[in-house]
CSV table of C-alpha atoms in Angstrom, one decimal:
chain,number,residue,atom,x,y,z
A,106,MET,CA,0.2,-4.3,21.3
A,107,PRO,CA,1.5,-8.7,20.0
A,108,SER,CA,-0.9,-10.4,18.8
A,109,LYS,CA,-1.5,-13.9,17.5
A,110,GLU,CA,-2.3,-12.6,13.8
A,111,ARG,CA,0.3,-13.3,11.0
A,112,TYR,CA,0.5,-9.9,9.2
A,113,SER,CA,1.6,-10.4,5.3
A,114,VAL,CA,3.0,-7.4,4.0
A,115,LEU,CA,3.2,-6.3,0.4
A,116,LEU,CA,5.8,-5.0,-1.8
A,117,PRO,CA,5.6,-4.2,-5.5
A,118,THR,CA,8.9,-3.0,-7.1
A,119,TYR,CA,9.8,-2.1,-10.1
A,120,ASN,CA,14.1,-0.5,-9.8
A,121,GLU,CA,13.9,0.2,-5.5
A,122,ARG,CA,17.0,-1.3,-5.2
A,123,ASP,CA,18.6,1.8,-3.0
A,124,ASN,CA,14.9,1.9,-0.8
A,125,ILE,CA,14.5,-2.3,-0.3
A,126,ALA,CA,17.3,-3.6,2.2
A,127,ILE,CA,16.2,-0.3,4.2
A,128,VAL,CA,12.3,-0.3,4.4
A,129,VAL,CA,12.7,-4.5,4.9
A,130,TRP,CA,14.6,-3.9,8.1
A,131,LEU,CA,12.7,-1.3,9.6
A,132,LEU,CA,9.7,-3.5,9.0
A,133,VAL,CA,11.4,-6.0,10.3
A,134,LYS,CA,12.7,-3.6,13.4
A,135,THR,CA,8.0,-2.9,13.2
A,136,PHE,CA,7.2,-6.3,14.3
A,137,THR,CA,9.7,-8.1,16.5
A,138,SER,CA,9.8,-4.4,18.7
A,139,SER,CA,6.4,-5.2,19.0
A,140,ASP,CA,5.5,-9.3,18.9
A,141,VAL,CA,3.7,-9.4,15.9
A,142,ASP,CA,4.3,-12.4,13.8
A,143,TYR,CA,5.0,-11.5,10.1
A,144,GLU,CA,5.9,-11.8,6.3
A,145,ILE,CA,7.2,-9.9,3.6
A,146,VAL,CA,5.7,-10.7,-0.5
A,147,ILE,CA,7.7,-8.2,-2.0
A,148,ILE,CA,6.5,-8.5,-6.0
A,149,ASP,CA,9.3,-7.4,-8.6
A,150,ASP,CA,7.8,-7.4,-12.0
A,151,ASN,CA,12.0,-6.7,-13.6
A,152,SER,CA,13.5,-4.8,-12.2
A,153,GLN,CA,16.4,-4.1,-14.1
A,154,ASP,CA,19.6,-2.1,-11.8
A,155,ASN,CA,18.4,-6.1,-9.6
A,156,THR,CA,16.8,-5.5,-7.0
A,157,GLN,CA,15.8,-9.1,-7.3
A,158,GLY,CA,19.5,-10.0,-6.3
A,159,VAL,CA,18.8,-7.8,-2.7
A,160,VAL,CA,15.7,-8.8,-1.8
A,161,ARG,CA,17.9,-12.1,-2.1
A,162,GLN,CA,20.4,-11.5,0.1
A,163,LEU,CA,17.8,-10.4,2.5
A,164,GLN,CA,16.3,-13.9,2.1
A,165,GLN,CA,19.2,-15.1,2.9
A,166,LEU,CA,19.7,-13.0,6.3
A,167,TYR,CA,16.0,-12.9,7.6
A,168,GLY,CA,14.7,-16.2,6.0
A,169,ASP,CA,13.2,-17.0,2.8
A,170,ASP,CA,9.8,-17.7,5.5
A,171,ARG,CA,10.1,-14.1,6.1
A,172,ILE,CA,11.2,-12.3,3.1
A,173,ILE,CA,9.4,-13.3,0.2
A,174,LEU,CA,10.6,-13.0,-2.9
A,175,LYS,CA,7.8,-13.4,-6.2
A,176,CYS,CA,9.8,-12.0,-10.4
A,177,ARG,CA,7.1,-11.2,-13.0
A,178,PRO,CA,8.1,-10.1,-16.8
A,179,GLY,CA,7.2,-6.7,-16.7
A,180,LYS,CA,5.7,-4.3,-15.2
A,181,LEU,CA,2.1,-5.1,-15.1
A,182,GLY,CA,0.6,-2.8,-12.9
A,183,LEU,CA,0.0,-1.8,-9.4
A,184,GLY,CA,-3.7,-3.8,-9.0
A,185,THR,CA,-2.4,-7.0,-10.5
A,186,ALA,CA,1.0,-6.6,-8.6
A,187,TYR,CA,-1.2,-6.6,-5.3
A,188,VAL,CA,-3.6,-9.0,-6.7
A,189,HIS,CA,-0.2,-11.6,-7.2
A,190,GLY,CA,0.8,-11.3,-3.7
A,191,LEU,CA,-2.1,-12.3,-2.4
A,192,ARG,CA,-2.0,-15.2,-3.5
A,193,HIS,CA,1.2,-16.1,-1.4
A,194,ALA,CA,-0.1,-14.4,1.4
A,195,ARG,CA,-0.1,-16.5,4.9
A,196,GLY,CA,-1.0,-14.2,7.1
A,197,GLU,CA,-4.8,-13.2,8.7
A,198,TYR,CA,-4.4,-9.4,7.7
A,199,VAL,CA,-2.4,-7.9,5.1
A,200,ILE,CA,-0.2,-4.3,4.7
A,201,ILE,CA,-0.1,-2.5,1.5
A,202,MET,CA,2.3,-0.2,1.4
A,203,ASP,CA,4.9,1.6,-1.0
A,204,ALA,CA,8.1,0.5,-0.4
A,205,ASP,CA,10.2,3.6,-1.8
A,206,LEU,CA,10.4,4.5,2.4
A,207,SER,CA,7.4,6.6,0.5
A,208,HIS,CA,5.6,5.3,3.8
A,209,HIS,CA,7.9,4.9,7.6
A,210,PRO,CA,7.0,1.4,9.4
A,211,LYS,CA,6.5,3.2,12.1
A,212,TYR,CA,2.9,3.8,12.2
A,213,ILE,CA,2.0,0.3,11.2
A,214,PRO,CA,1.3,-0.6,15.2
A,215,ASP,CA,-1.0,2.3,15.1
A,216,PHE,CA,-3.2,0.5,11.9
A,217,ILE,CA,-2.9,-2.3,14.2
A,218,ARG,CA,-4.1,-0.8,17.1
A,219,LEU,CA,-6.9,1.4,15.7
A,220,GLN,CA,-8.0,-2.5,14.2
A,221,GLN,CA,-8.1,-4.6,17.5
A,222,GLN,CA,-10.1,-1.8,19.3
A,223,THR,CA,-12.5,-1.3,17.0
A,224,GLY,CA,-13.0,-4.3,14.6
A,225,CYS,CA,-12.9,-2.3,11.8
A,226,ASP,CA,-12.2,-4.5,7.8
A,227,ILE,CA,-9.4,-2.0,6.8
A,228,VAL,CA,-7.0,0.4,8.1
A,229,THR,CA,-6.6,4.0,5.5
A,230,GLY,CA,-4.0,6.0,6.5
A,231,THR,CA,-4.5,9.9,5.6
A,232,ARG,CA,-2.2,13.1,4.8
A,233,TYR,CA,-5.5,14.7,5.5
A,234,LYS,CA,-6.5,14.0,8.8
A,235,ALA,CA,-5.3,15.2,12.0
A,236,GLN,CA,-1.4,15.2,12.4
A,237,GLY,CA,-1.1,13.7,9.1
A,238,GLY,CA,0.0,15.5,6.9
A,239,VAL,CA,3.3,15.5,3.2
A,240,CYS,CA,7.4,16.6,3.1
A,241,GLY,CA,8.9,16.5,0.7
A,242,TRP,CA,6.5,17.6,-2.8
A,243,ASN,CA,7.0,21.1,-4.3
A,244,PHE,CA,3.3,23.4,-5.0
A,245,LYS,CA,2.5,21.5,-9.1
A,246,ARG,CA,2.7,17.7,-6.0
A,247,LYS,CA,0.7,19.2,-3.4
A,248,LEU,CA,-2.0,20.7,-6.0
A,249,VAL,CA,-2.5,17.1,-7.9
A,250,SER,CA,-3.1,15.5,-5.1
A,251,ARG,CA,-5.4,17.8,-3.4
A,252,GLY,CA,-7.7,17.8,-6.7
A,253,ALA,CA,-7.7,14.4,-7.2
A,254,ASN,CA,-9.9,14.0,-3.2
A,255,PHE,CA,-11.0,17.7,-4.0
A,256,LEU,CA,-12.1,15.4,-6.8
A,257,ALA,CA,-13.5,12.0,-5.8
A,258,GLN,CA,-14.9,13.7,-2.4
A,259,THR,CA,-17.4,15.3,-4.5
A,260,LEU,CA,-18.0,12.3,-7.2
A,261,LEU,CA,-17.9,9.7,-4.9
A,262,ASN,CA,-18.8,10.5,-1.2
A,263,PRO,CA,-16.4,8.1,0.0
A,264,GLY,CA,-17.0,9.1,3.5
A,265,VAL,CA,-12.8,8.2,3.5
A,266,SER,CA,-10.2,12.0,3.3
A,267,ASP,CA,-7.0,10.9,1.5
A,268,LEU,CA,-8.9,7.8,-1.2
A,269,THR,CA,-5.2,8.1,-3.4
A,270,GLY,CA,-3.6,7.4,0.2
A,271,SER,CA,-1.6,3.5,-1.1
A,272,PHE,CA,0.2,2.8,3.4
A,273,ARG,CA,-3.2,0.3,4.6
A,274,LEU,CA,-4.2,-2.9,6.5
A,275,TYR,CA,-6.9,-5.1,5.4
A,276,LYS,CA,-8.6,-8.3,6.9
A,277,LYS,CA,-7.6,-10.5,4.5
A,278,ASN,CA,-10.9,-12.2,4.0
A,279,VAL,CA,-12.3,-8.8,3.5
A,280,LEU,CA,-9.4,-7.8,0.1
A,281,GLU,CA,-10.1,-10.9,-1.6
A,282,LYS,CA,-14.1,-10.0,-2.0
A,283,VAL,CA,-13.3,-6.3,-2.7
A,284,ILE,CA,-10.4,-6.9,-4.6
A,285,ALA,CA,-12.9,-9.1,-7.0
A,286,SER,CA,-14.5,-6.5,-8.5
A,287,VAL,CA,-12.5,-4.2,-9.0
A,288,ASN,CA,-11.5,-3.7,-12.2
A,289,SER,CA,-8.7,-0.9,-12.1
A,290,LYS,CA,-4.4,-1.9,-12.8
A,291,GLY,CA,-2.6,1.3,-12.3
A,292,TYR,CA,-3.8,4.1,-9.5
A,293,ALA,CA,-6.6,4.4,-10.1
A,294,PHE,CA,-7.0,0.6,-8.3
A,295,GLN,CA,-6.1,1.9,-4.4
A,296,MET,CA,-9.3,4.4,-4.9
A,297,GLU,CA,-11.5,2.5,-6.4
A,298,ILE,CA,-10.6,-0.2,-4.1
A,299,ILE,CA,-11.4,1.8,-1.1
A,300,VAL,CA,-15.2,2.9,-3.0
A,301,ARG,CA,-16.4,-0.9,-3.3
A,302,ALA,CA,-15.0,-2.2,0.0
A,303,ARG,CA,-17.6,1.2,1.1
A,304,ALA,CA,-20.0,-0.2,-1.0
A,305,GLN,CA,-20.3,-3.6,0.1
A,306,GLY,CA,-21.3,-2.8,3.6
A,307,TYR,CA,-17.6,-2.8,4.8
A,308,SER,CA,-15.5,-0.2,8.3
A,309,VAL,CA,-12.5,1.4,7.1
A,310,GLY,CA,-10.5,3.6,10.5
A,311,GLU,CA,-8.3,5.8,8.9
A,312,VAL,CA,-4.8,6.4,11.3
A,313,PRO,CA,-2.9,9.9,10.2
A,314,ILE,CA,0.2,9.4,8.8
A,315,VAL,CA,2.9,11.7,6.7
A,316,PHE,CA,3.8,11.1,3.5
A,317,VAL,CA,7.4,11.4,2.5
A,318,ASP,CA,8.6,12.0,-1.0
A,319,ARG,CA,10.7,8.8,-2.0
A,320,LEU,CA,15.4,9.6,-1.4
A,321,TYR,CA,15.8,7.5,-4.1
A,322,GLY,CA,14.6,6.2,-8.3
A,323,VAL,CA,12.2,8.4,-9.5
A,324,SER,CA,8.7,8.4,-9.1
A,325,LYS,CA,6.1,5.9,-10.7
A,326,LEU,CA,3.4,8.5,-10.5
A,327,GLY,CA,2.7,10.6,-14.4
A,328,GLY,CA,0.2,12.5,-17.4
A,329,ALA,CA,-0.8,8.9,-18.4
A,330,GLU,CA,-0.7,8.1,-14.8
A,331,ILE,CA,-3.5,11.0,-14.1
A,332,THR,CA,-5.1,10.6,-17.5
A,333,GLN,CA,-6.0,7.3,-16.0
A,334,TYR,CA,-7.5,8.2,-13.0
A,335,ILE,CA,-9.3,10.5,-13.5
A,336,LYS,CA,-10.9,7.8,-16.2
A,337,GLY,CA,-11.2,6.1,-13.3
A,338,LEU,CA,-12.9,8.3,-11.0
A,339,LEU,CA,-16.0,8.8,-14.2
A,340,TRP,CA,-16.2,5.5,-14.4
A,341,LEU,CA,-17.3,5.0,-10.5
A,342,PHE,CA,-19.5,7.6,-10.7
A,343,PHE,CA,-21.4,6.1,-13.0
A,344,THR,CA,-21.1,3.1,-11.8
A,345,THR,CA,-20.9,2.8,-8.5
């Protein structure tokens, strides 16, 4: 599945020192074995655990043309991190994913293959279709995720099985256009961007993935993020 286009991976980080080197190694291995041109843009929100120091070592190892570090003064929200990283992405396609090893890069060739075969504007990983699933979550976390997706499917009818997933491939020009209309800054960002994209007539393909709970570090998902998601869901229901 060789490709002449460049793929820019956007990795927002906050205290991911224990994970970032592994996920970068997996990404490099995936792209080089598939003969795909790539760059990895890491957007760090002033991590306190020397994540930035580890990234600078990775730049020495792989080259600063492949590993691009963009630092921000603090935690400013997931959505704004993607906006910031997008400004520095040079690829024709953009891949967004988590830096905590929840999203395995082994699925990226499937994303690229589906996009090449169908010409779709967005490819999203889904935990809720075919061989998709989750690993390492307790019942409460599964219930929250299923409940969030059920509410979104019921109220918004987006035509996508996993609206809260954050492992996606976009045509860069499509992401730039859609993201300009997105208001959410936190975890509701993933939901809103798909809803806006579908409303604007863009096509979405799905690839089943298995989401694995983080091995190192602490999840950023809490009560405030859940409340923010529900507010965003209701706002989209009444405005789209």
